[in-house]
Short mmCIF file of C-alpha atoms in Angstrom, two decimals:
data_model
loop_
_atom_site.label_atom_id
_atom_site.label_comp_id
_atom_site.label_asym_id
_atom_site.label_seq_id
_atom_site.Cartn_x
_atom_site.Cartn_y
_atom_site.Cartn_z
CA UNK Z 1 -6.81 18.18 13.71
CA UNK Z 2 -5.20 21.60 13.61
CA UNK Z 3 -4.47 21.38 17.37
CA UNK Z 4 -1.65 18.98 16.55
CA UNK Z 5 1.68 20.16 15.19
CA UNK Z 6 3.22 18.68 12.05
CA UNK Z 7 5.74 16.81 14.20
CA UNK Z 8 2.98 15.37 16.43
CA UNK Z 9 0.93 14.28 13.43
CA UNK Z 10 3.92 12.52 11.90
CA UNK Z 11 4.82 10.77 15.17
CA UNK Z 12 1.28 9.48 15.66
CA UNK Z 13 1.05 8.37 12.04
CA UNK Z 14 4.32 6.44 12.18
CA UNK Z 15 3.49 4.83 15.53
CA UNK Z 16 0.07 3.68 14.33
CA UNK Z 17 1.55 2.53 11.03
CA UNK Z 18 4.09 0.37 12.84
CA UNK Z 19 1.45 -1.10 15.16
CA UNK Z 20 -0.71 -1.89 12.14
CA UNK Z 21 2.01 -3.96 10.41
CA UNK Z 22 3.62 -5.70 13.40
CA UNK Z 23 0.87 -8.37 13.70
CA UNK Z 24 1.21 -9.05 9.96
CA UNK Z 25 4.90 -9.73 10.42
CA UNK Z 26 4.06 -12.36 13.04
CA UNK Z 27 1.52 -14.18 10.88
CA UNK Z 28 3.13 -14.05 7.42
CA UNK Z 29 5.65 -16.87 8.14
CA UNK Z 30 3.07 -19.27 9.62
CA UNK Z 31 -0.15 -18.78 7.63
CA UNK Z 32 0.43 -21.45 4.99
CA UNK Z 33 2.12 -23.88 7.36
CA UNK Z 34 -0.63 -23.56 9.96
CA UNK Z 35 -3.36 -24.28 7.42
CA UNK Z 36 -1.42 -27.35 6.30
CA UNK Z 37 -1.05 -28.42 9.93
CA UNK Z 38 -4.83 -28.16 10.33
CA UNK Z 39 -5.41 -30.48 7.34
CA UNK Z 40 -5.79 -28.26 4.27
CA UNK Z 41 -4.11 -29.26 1.03
CA UNK Z 42 -2.21 -26.74 -1.08
CA UNK Z 43 -5.08 -26.58 -3.59
CA UNK Z 44 -7.54 -25.88 -0.75
CA UNK Z 45 -5.24 -23.18 0.60
CA UNK Z 46 -5.23 -21.58 -2.84
CA UNK Z 47 -9.03 -21.63 -2.91
CA UNK Z 48 -9.54 -20.08 0.52
CA UNK Z 49 -7.04 -17.32 -0.24
CA UNK Z 50 -9.17 -16.31 -3.24
CA UNK Z 51 -11.78 -15.05 -0.74
CA UNK Z 52 -9.55 -12.14 0.26
CA UNK Z 53 -8.90 -11.00 -3.30
CA UNK Z 54 -12.58 -11.18 -4.28
CA UNK Z 55 -13.69 -9.24 -1.20
CA UNK Z 56 -11.00 -6.57 -1.66
CA UNK Z 57 -11.93 -6.18 -5.32
CA UNK Z 58 -15.61 -5.75 -4.43
CA UNK Z 59 -15.17 -3.41 -1.45
CA UNK Z 60 -12.05 -1.34 -2.21
CA UNK Z 61 -13.90 1.59 -3.76
CA UNK Z 62 -17.06 1.55 -1.59
CA UNK Z 63 -15.01 1.52 1.62
CA UNK Z 64 -12.80 4.33 0.34
CA UNK Z 65 -15.88 6.42 -0.38
CA UNK Z 66 -17.29 5.57 3.06
CA UNK Z 67 -14.08 6.75 4.76
CA UNK Z 68 -14.19 10.03 2.85
CA UNK Z 69 -17.83 10.68 3.82
CA UNK Z 70 -18.11 9.24 7.34
CA UNK Z 71 -14.57 9.87 8.59
CA UNK Z 72 -11.27 8.00 8.68
CA UNK Z 73 -11.29 7.16 12.41
CA UNK Z 74 -14.52 5.08 12.58
CA UNK Z 75 -13.61 3.20 9.41
CA UNK Z 76 -10.13 2.39 10.72
CA UNK Z 77 -11.46 1.26 14.11
CA UNK Z 78 -13.93 -1.05 12.34
CA UNK Z 79 -11.18 -2.38 10.08
CA UNK Z 80 -8.77 -3.15 12.91
CA UNK Z 81 -11.54 -4.80 14.97
CA UNK Z 82 -12.28 -7.09 12.01
CA UNK Z 83 -8.55 -7.79 11.75
CA UNK Z 84 -8.58 -8.86 15.41
CA UNK Z 85 -11.61 -11.10 14.88
CA UNK Z 86 -9.96 -12.73 11.85
CA UNK Z 87 -6.85 -13.53 13.93
CA UNK Z 88 -8.94 -15.07 16.71
CA UNK Z 89 -10.85 -17.22 14.22
CA UNK Z 90 -7.56 -18.16 12.53
CA UNK Z 91 -6.17 -19.37 15.86
CA UNK Z 92 -8.97 -21.98 16.23
CA UNK Z 93 -9.94 -22.68 12.59
CA UNK Z 94 -9.78 -26.34 11.63
CA UNK Z 95 -11.89 -26.61 8.48
CA UNK Z 96 -12.07 -25.28 4.94
CA UNK Z 97 -15.16 -23.20 5.78
CA UNK Z 98 -13.54 -21.50 8.80
CA UNK Z 99 -10.34 -20.70 6.92
CA UNK Z 100 -12.45 -19.32 4.07
CA UNK Z 101 -14.14 -17.08 6.67
CA UNK Z 102 -10.72 -15.97 7.96
CA UNK Z 103 -9.61 -14.88 4.51
CA UNK Z 104 -12.93 -13.18 3.78
CA UNK Z 105 -12.63 -11.21 7.03
CA UNK Z 106 -9.07 -10.33 6.08
CA UNK Z 107 -10.41 -9.05 2.77
CA UNK Z 108 -12.91 -6.74 4.48
CA UNK Z 109 -10.18 -5.61 6.89
CA UNK Z 110 -7.78 -4.79 4.06
CA UNK Z 111 -10.44 -2.99 2.02
CA UNK Z 112 -11.45 -0.81 4.99
CA UNK Z 113 -7.81 -0.28 6.00
CA UNK Z 114 -6.62 0.78 2.55
CA UNK Z 115 -6.07 4.53 2.59
CA UNK Z 116 -7.77 6.11 5.65
CA UNK Z 117 -4.70 6.30 7.92
CA UNK Z 118 -2.56 7.72 5.15
CA UNK Z 119 -5.29 10.19 4.16
CA UNK Z 120 -5.68 11.30 7.77
CA UNK Z 121 -1.95 11.93 7.98
CA UNK Z 122 -1.90 14.08 4.84
CA UNK Z 123 -5.00 16.08 5.82
CA UNK Z 124 -3.83 16.54 9.42
CA UNK Z 125 -0.40 17.68 8.25
CA UNK Z 126 -1.88 20.24 5.86
CA UNK Z 127 -4.28 21.41 8.58
CA UNK Z 128 -1.31 22.05 10.86
CA UNK Z 129 0.73 23.74 8.12
CA UNK Z 130 -0.63 24.15 4.57
CA UNK Z 131 2.93 24.50 3.26
CA UNK Z 132 4.28 21.39 5.00
CA UNK Z 133 5.83 18.61 2.92
CA UNK Z 134 4.26 15.28 3.86
CA UNK Z 135 6.21 13.07 1.44
CA UNK Z 136 9.06 12.46 3.92
CA UNK Z 137 6.52 11.10 6.40
CA UNK Z 138 5.16 8.73 3.77
CA UNK Z 139 8.72 7.57 3.16
CA UNK Z 140 9.32 7.05 6.87
CA UNK Z 141 6.08 5.04 6.96
CA UNK Z 142 7.55 2.63 4.44
CA UNK Z 143 10.62 2.32 6.63
CA UNK Z 144 8.50 1.71 9.72
CA UNK Z 145 6.38 -0.89 7.93
CA UNK Z 146 9.46 -2.75 6.72
CA UNK Z 147 11.01 -2.74 10.18
CA UNK Z 148 7.75 -3.81 11.83
CA UNK Z 149 7.18 -6.72 9.44
CA UNK Z 150 10.80 -7.82 9.73
CA UNK Z 151 10.69 -7.62 13.53
CA UNK Z 152 7.40 -9.49 13.59
CA UNK Z 153 8.83 -12.23 11.37
CA UNK Z 154 11.87 -12.62 13.61
CA UNK Z 155 9.67 -12.69 16.72
CA UNK Z 156 7.46 -15.29 15.05
CA UNK Z 157 10.47 -17.49 14.37
CA UNK Z 158 11.59 -17.19 17.99
CA UNK Z 159 8.14 -18.12 19.29
CA UNK Z 160 8.00 -21.15 17.01
CA UNK Z 161 11.46 -22.23 18.19
CA UNK Z 162 10.20 -22.21 21.79
CA UNK Z 163 7.79 -24.96 20.79
CA UNK Z 164 4.19 -25.58 21.82
CA UNK Z 165 2.73 -24.04 24.97
CA UNK Z 166 0.45 -26.60 26.56
CA UNK Z 167 -2.27 -27.52 24.06
CA UNK Z 168 -1.32 -24.62 21.77
CA UNK Z 169 0.85 -25.72 18.86
CA UNK Z 170 4.08 -23.88 18.05
CA UNK Z 171 2.59 -22.48 14.83
CA UNK Z 172 -0.47 -21.15 16.67
CA UNK Z 173 1.48 -19.17 19.28
CA UNK Z 174 2.51 -16.34 16.88
CA UNK Z 175 -1.14 -15.94 15.81
CA UNK Z 176 -2.26 -15.49 19.42
CA UNK Z 177 0.54 -12.99 20.08
CA UNK Z 178 -0.46 -11.15 16.91
CA UNK Z 179 -4.03 -10.94 18.22
CA UNK Z 180 -2.78 -9.38 21.47
CA UNK Z 181 -0.71 -6.84 19.52
CA UNK Z 182 -3.72 -6.09 17.30
CA UNK Z 183 -5.77 -5.26 20.41
CA UNK Z 184 -2.99 -2.94 21.58
CA UNK Z 185 -3.00 -1.26 18.16
CA UNK Z 186 -6.76 -0.65 18.40
CA UNK Z 187 -6.34 1.02 21.77
CA UNK Z 188 -3.59 3.23 20.42
CA UNK Z 189 -5.71 4.14 17.39
CA UNK Z 190 -8.62 5.23 19.56
CA UNK Z 191 -6.36 7.41 21.71
CA UNK Z 192 -4.07 8.94 19.09
CA UNK Z 193 -6.06 9.55 15.93
CA UNK Z 194 -7.97 12.83 16.15
CA UNK Z 195 -10.04 14.18 13.29
CA UNK Z 196 -12.83 16.60 12.57
CA UNK Z 197 -15.37 14.11 11.31
CA UNK Z 198 -17.69 15.17 8.50
CA UNK Z 199 -20.62 13.20 9.97
CA UNK Z 200 -21.71 11.60 13.27
CA UNK Z 201 -24.50 9.42 14.64
CA UNK Z 202 -26.73 6.70 13.20
CA UNK Z 203 -28.43 9.06 10.77
CA UNK Z 204 -25.04 10.23 9.58
CA UNK Z 205 -23.99 6.61 9.02
CA UNK Z 206 -27.05 5.93 6.87
CA UNK Z 207 -26.52 9.16 4.96
CA UNK Z 208 -22.85 8.29 4.50
CA UNK Z 209 -23.66 4.89 3.04
CA UNK Z 210 -26.07 6.54 0.61
CA UNK Z 211 -23.53 9.25 -0.20
CA UNK Z 212 -20.56 6.89 -0.71
CA UNK Z 213 -21.47 5.90 -4.31
CA UNK Z 214 -21.59 9.58 -5.31
CA UNK Z 215 -18.20 10.11 -3.74
CA UNK Z 216 -16.84 7.17 -5.72
CA UNK Z 217 -18.30 8.64 -8.90
CA UNK Z 218 -16.69 11.99 -8.14
CA UNK Z 219 -13.35 10.28 -7.53
CA UNK Z 220 -13.61 8.43 -10.85
CA UNK Z 221 -14.53 11.76 -12.45
CA UNK Z 222 -11.22 13.16 -11.23
CA UNK Z 223 -9.44 10.63 -13.43
CA UNK Z 224 -11.31 11.91 -16.48
CA UNK Z 225 -10.45 15.52 -15.64
CA UNK Z 226 -6.80 14.99 -14.75
CA UNK Z 227 -4.30 13.51 -17.19
CA UNK Z 228 -1.72 13.48 -14.39
CA UNK Z 229 -3.91 11.48 -12.04
CA UNK Z 230 -4.97 9.04 -14.75
CA UNK Z 231 -1.35 8.35 -15.69
CA UNK Z 232 -0.34 7.83 -12.06
CA UNK Z 233 -3.16 5.37 -11.40
CA UNK Z 234 -2.25 3.51 -14.60
CA UNK Z 235 1.26 2.94 -13.20
CA UNK Z 236 -0.27 0.63 -10.59
CA UNK Z 237 -1.56 -1.71 -13.32
CA UNK Z 238 1.98 -2.27 -14.63
CA UNK Z 239 3.36 -2.40 -11.10
CA UNK Z 240 0.89 -5.10 -10.06
CA UNK Z 241 1.74 -7.18 -13.13
CA UNK Z 242 5.47 -6.94 -12.50
CA UNK Z 243 5.20 -7.75 -8.78
CA UNK Z 244 4.47 -11.37 -9.70
CA UNK Z 245 8.16 -11.75 -10.59
CA UNK Z 246 9.51 -11.13 -7.11
CA UNK Z 247 6.53 -12.35 -5.07
CA UNK Z 248 5.63 -15.59 -6.90
CA UNK Z 249 8.41 -16.53 -9.33
CA UNK Z 250 11.42 -15.86 -7.11
CA UNK Z 251 11.02 -19.03 -4.97
CA UNK Z 252 10.87 -21.11 -8.15
CA UNK Z 253 13.93 -19.36 -9.56
CA UNK Z 254 15.85 -19.83 -6.30
CA UNK Z 255 14.93 -23.52 -6.27
CA UNK Z 256 16.33 -23.81 -9.80
CA UNK Z 257 19.72 -22.33 -8.96
CA UNK Z 258 20.03 -24.13 -5.62
CA UNK Z 259 18.86 -27.46 -7.01
CA UNK Z 260 16.82 -28.37 -3.93
CA UNK Z 261 13.41 -27.01 -2.92
CA UNK Z 262 13.92 -27.52 0.82
CA UNK Z 263 17.25 -25.71 0.82
CA UNK Z 264 15.74 -22.91 -1.23
CA UNK Z 265 12.92 -22.55 1.32
CA UNK Z 266 15.48 -22.43 4.14
CA UNK Z 267 17.34 -19.63 2.36
CA UNK Z 268 14.19 -17.72 1.54
CA UNK Z 269 13.12 -17.34 5.19
CA UNK Z 270 15.95 -15.07 6.35
CA UNK Z 271 16.14 -13.55 2.87
CA UNK Z 272 12.51 -12.39 3.17
CA UNK Z 273 13.23 -10.76 6.52
CA UNK Z 274 16.28 -9.06 5.03
CA UNK Z 275 14.20 -7.96 2.04
CA UNK Z 276 11.78 -6.08 4.28
CA UNK Z 277 14.72 -4.39 5.97
CA UNK Z 278 16.00 -3.44 2.52
CA UNK Z 279 12.57 -2.06 1.69
CA UNK Z 280 12.68 0.00 4.87
CA UNK Z 281 16.11 1.34 3.90
CA UNK Z 282 14.82 2.25 0.44
CA UNK Z 283 11.87 4.13 1.91
CA UNK Z 284 14.28 6.08 4.13
CA UNK Z 285 15.81 7.53 0.96
CA UNK Z 286 12.62 9.48 0.20
CA UNK Z 287 13.82 12.90 1.47
CA UNK Z 288 17.02 12.57 -0.58
CA UNK Z 289 15.12 11.54 -3.71
CA UNK Z 290 12.71 14.44 -3.23
CA UNK Z 291 15.63 16.86 -3.41
CA UNK Z 292 17.22 15.11 -6.38
CA UNK Z 293 16.13 14.11 -8.94
CA UNK Z 294 12.63 14.99 -7.65
CA UNK Z 295 9.48 12.95 -7.09
CA UNK Z 296 8.30 12.37 -10.66
CA UNK Z 297 11.68 11.78 -12.35
CA UNK Z 298 12.83 9.78 -9.33
CA UNK Z 299 9.77 7.52 -9.49
CA UNK Z 300 10.31 7.00 -13.24
CA UNK Z 301 13.99 6.08 -12.79
CA UNK Z 302 13.10 3.67 -10.00
CA UNK Z 303 10.60 1.87 -12.25
CA UNK Z 304 13.45 1.23 -14.70
CA UNK Z 305 15.83 0.28 -11.89
CA UNK Z 306 13.37 -2.25 -10.53
CA UNK Z 307 13.09 -3.82 -13.97
CA UNK Z 308 16.88 -4.17 -14.01
CA UNK Z 309 16.87 -5.92 -10.61
CA UNK Z 310 14.23 -8.36 -11.82
CA UNK Z 311 16.41 -9.18 -14.85
CA UNK Z 312 19.19 -9.87 -12.35
CA UNK Z 313 16.97 -12.28 -10.42
CA UNK Z 314 16.16 -14.10 -13.63
CA UNK Z 315 19.64 -14.40 -15.12
CA UNK Z 316 22.37 -14.00 -12.47
CA UNK Z 317 24.15 -17.26 -11.66
CA UNK Z 318 24.06 -18.92 -8.27
CA UNK Z 319 21.94 -18.28 -5.17
CA UNK Z 320 24.10 -15.36 -4.05
CA UNK Z 321 23.52 -13.46 -7.29
CA UNK Z 322 19.77 -14.14 -7.22
CA UNK Z 323 19.41 -13.08 -3.58
CA UNK Z 324 21.49 -9.92 -4.04
CA UNK Z 325 19.22 -8.94 -6.93
CA UNK Z 326 16.20 -9.79 -4.76
CA UNK Z 327 17.37 -7.48 -1.99
CA UNK Z 328 18.11 -4.74 -4.50
CA UNK Z 329 14.60 -5.18 -5.93
CA UNK Z 330 13.02 -4.67 -2.51
CA UNK Z 331 15.21 -1.66 -1.83
CA UNK Z 332 13.90 -0.05 -5.01
CA UNK Z 333 10.38 -1.18 -4.17
CA UNK Z 334 10.56 0.56 -0.79
CA UNK Z 335 11.91 3.77 -2.31
CA UNK Z 336 9.32 3.85 -5.13
CA UNK Z 337 6.12 3.64 -3.15
CA UNK Z 338 6.40 6.87 -1.10
CA UNK Z 339 7.22 8.89 -4.22
CA UNK Z 340 4.29 7.40 -6.13
CA UNK Z 341 1.81 7.89 -3.29
CA UNK Z 342 3.05 11.41 -2.65
CA UNK Z 343 2.44 12.31 -6.29
CA UNK Z 344 -1.09 10.92 -6.01
CA UNK Z 345 -1.88 12.96 -2.92
CA UNK Z 346 -0.65 16.14 -4.60
CA UNK Z 347 -3.33 15.74 -7.27
CA UNK Z 348 -6.38 15.73 -5.01
CA UNK Z 349 -7.69 17.69 -2.05
CA UNK Z 350 -10.65 17.45 0.26
CA UNK Z 351 -13.22 14.69 0.53
CA UNK Z 352 -12.07 12.43 -2.31
CA UNK Z 353 -8.57 11.64 -1.06
CA UNK Z 354 -9.21 8.11 0.26
CA UNK Z 355 -11.34 7.20 -2.76
CA UNK Z 356 -8.51 8.13 -5.11
CA UNK Z 357 -6.02 6.06 -3.09
CA UNK Z 358 -8.48 3.16 -3.25
CA UNK Z 359 -8.72 3.57 -7.02
CA UNK Z 360 -4.95 3.40 -7.24
CA UNK Z 361 -4.83 0.30 -5.05
CA UNK Z 362 -7.65 -1.31 -7.00
CA UNK Z 363 -5.69 -1.07 -10.25
CA UNK Z 364 -2.99 -3.31 -8.78
CA UNK Z 365 -5.45 -6.19 -8.26
CA UNK Z 366 -6.24 -6.98 -11.92
CA UNK Z 367 -2.62 -6.24 -12.84
CA UNK Z 368 -1.33 -8.82 -10.37
CA UNK Z 369 -4.00 -11.36 -11.38
CA UNK Z 370 -3.14 -10.95 -15.07
CA UNK Z 371 0.57 -11.26 -14.34
CA UNK Z 372 0.00 -14.35 -12.19
CA UNK Z 373 -1.83 -16.08 -15.04
CA UNK Z 374 0.39 -15.00 -17.95
CA UNK Z 375 3.82 -15.08 -16.34
CA UNK Z 376 3.36 -18.45 -14.63
CA UNK Z 377 2.07 -19.91 -17.91
CA UNK Z 378 5.09 -18.46 -19.71
CA UNK Z 379 7.39 -19.93 -17.06
CA UNK Z 380 5.88 -23.39 -17.69
CA UNK Z 381 5.99 -22.99 -21.47
CA UNK Z 382 9.45 -21.44 -21.72
CA UNK Z 383 11.47 -20.75 -18.55
CA UNK Z 384 11.30 -18.80 -15.30
CA UNK Z 385 14.03 -16.50 -16.58
CA UNK Z 386 11.99 -15.60 -19.67
CA UNK Z 387 8.92 -14.90 -17.56
CA UNK Z 388 10.96 -12.65 -15.28
CA UNK Z 389 12.35 -10.79 -18.28
CA UNK Z 390 8.83 -10.06 -19.53
CA UNK Z 391 7.78 -8.90 -16.06
CA UNK Z 392 10.86 -6.66 -15.87
CA UNK Z 393 9.99 -5.03 -19.20
CA UNK Z 394 6.43 -4.35 -18.01
CA UNK Z 395 7.76 -2.72 -14.84
CA UNK Z 396 10.10 -0.47 -16.81
CA UNK Z 397 7.47 0.42 -19.43
CA UNK Z 398 5.50 2.26 -16.73
CA UNK Z 399 8.26 4.89 -16.36
CA UNK Z 400 6.93 7.32 -19.04
CA UNK Z 401 3.60 7.50 -17.20
CA UNK Z 402 5.29 9.82 -14.71
CA UNK Z 403 6.00 12.34 -17.50
CA UNK Z 404 2.67 14.25 -17.14
CA UNK Z 405 3.34 14.80 -13.42
CA UNK Z 406 6.87 16.00 -14.18
CA UNK Z 407 5.71 18.42 -16.90
CA UNK Z 408 2.91 19.72 -14.67
CA UNK Z 409 5.44 20.32 -11.91
CA UNK Z 410 7.75 22.29 -14.19
CA UNK Z 411 4.84 24.34 -15.51
CA UNK Z 412 3.55 25.17 -12.02
CA UNK Z 413 7.05 26.08 -10.85
CA UNK Z 414 7.46 28.41 -13.83
CA UNK Z 415 4.09 30.06 -13.14
CA UNK Z 416 5.01 30.51 -9.49
CA UNK Z 417 8.29 32.13 -10.51
CA UNK Z 418 6.51 34.48 -12.90
CA UNK Z 419 3.96 35.42 -10.25
CA UNK Z 420 6.75 36.19 -7.79
CA UNK Z 421 8.36 38.48 -10.38
CA UNK Z 422 5.27 40.35 -11.59
CA UNK Z 423 3.16 40.26 -8.44
CA UNK Z 424 -0.26 38.70 -7.94
CA UNK Z 425 -2.97 39.23 -10.52
CA UNK Z 426 -6.57 39.54 -9.26
CA UNK Z 427 -8.49 36.41 -10.23
CA UNK Z 428 -11.98 36.42 -11.65
CA UNK Z 429 -14.66 34.96 -9.38
CA UNK Z 430 -15.15 31.20 -9.78
CA UNK Z 431 -18.86 30.52 -10.27
CA UNK Z 432 -18.41 26.88 -9.22
CA UNK Z 433 -16.45 27.59 -6.05
CA UNK Z 434 -19.45 27.10 -3.75
CA UNK Z 435 -21.08 24.27 -5.67
CA UNK Z 436 -21.00 20.95 -3.82
CA UNK Z 437 -19.18 18.26 -5.71
CA UNK Z 438 -17.51 20.76 -8.02
CA UNK Z 439 -14.15 19.81 -9.51
CA UNK Z 440 -12.37 22.25 -7.21
CA UNK Z 441 -11.03 19.27 -5.28
CA UNK Z 442 -8.80 18.28 -8.17
CA UNK Z 443 -5.76 20.46 -8.65
CA UNK Z 444 -6.72 21.31 -12.23
CA UNK Z 445 -9.51 20.21 -14.54
CA UNK Z 446 -7.01 19.87 -17.35
CA UNK Z 447 -4.69 17.63 -15.41
CA UNK Z 448 -2.02 20.20 -14.70
CA UNK Z 449 -1.73 19.19 -11.06
CA UNK Z 450 0.42 20.95 -8.53
CA UNK Z 451 3.85 19.40 -8.24
CA UNK Z 452 5.28 17.45 -5.40
CA UNK Z 453 8.03 19.45 -3.77
CA UNK Z 454 11.08 19.04 -5.89
CA UNK Z 455 9.36 17.27 -8.75
CA UNK Z 456 10.51 19.89 -11.19
CA UNK Z 457 14.05 18.75 -10.52
#
């Protein structure tokens, strides 16, 4: 990995990140409609989609541990191959069982895909330059993902407008094009992602599978040892709960203010594409936010700002007001994620990086499920606006959870300033430094993690 420069690592990461999300942009607009075209009812569609959530919930941590032990490259190649297979099955599926298989394969793909590319980027960047700031690259990744999904959605719409091609229906064409692009992405991944793998060969694979549970346990142990890391992972629980407002309740709210479901759906199509562009623009603000107000305070302020945008979606009058708030919400959403993920990466080194990212991602699953149950029930019992208000409060309540990271950053900055003034003090030998599995891979056993650049304000 060290043979690559920081610039080369970032370029490869962003290119692979864009190729990963472009096929998703093509399929997002047609997935539900294609299943309906093939004969599934809405209730059946809901049931088959459960397969993905269940599989992700079961495999998120084991696959993260596997990537940390076996290596990021083989896990990513396997993930993207499964993504290709799921697209090919999706293109021909015509029954409940086959669509259930598609969503289950998508679940395995997402579980394997969650974290390794990002972890490779951070490790490769630090290998090239231990002092390099990788948060801007994470922000650019959000921009690239937003642009790729938006471009894919627009391309999908154009392909559908062209109509059927021979026996292939108009809704199936984007899925086949997505499969071709997925194959291209796999080729690029094989060529561009270099890593020094911790293990190789069949014996290494078996040993890695055996070792993965211990790696997961070590990653969970980091949460117990680090107050900063525990607070950051807890943010995802609130975040997942609040996401229900702008992912599930917004269409209902828009239908209310427009007064017609079909017209609302017509407005939501281009609005969704614009929202991803807004998310990309928000992610592009990461370098600016890193300089001021800093990662931790910036992430906290954005949690509050996103709550405000959700209140706007719930209570502003007319479709224009609702959609403006929706775009603002996605702008904040895009800006928040790189700061949050950057803070996570600053709290862990070495072999547990992907496992910790998987833990963070896993917390969003029960949060979203709980929000989907409670907020939709509240919308039925009271109103969509009330449900959105509750979701907005939950989003904003997560802001204080960034306080430990901010305090740790200020403390580390002060210690660094004192060391620069007085000179280095010889450190006593660490008896655990050579012990495998020691807590040296967490920044501090008391939770006083090293700050993200600029997090001290």
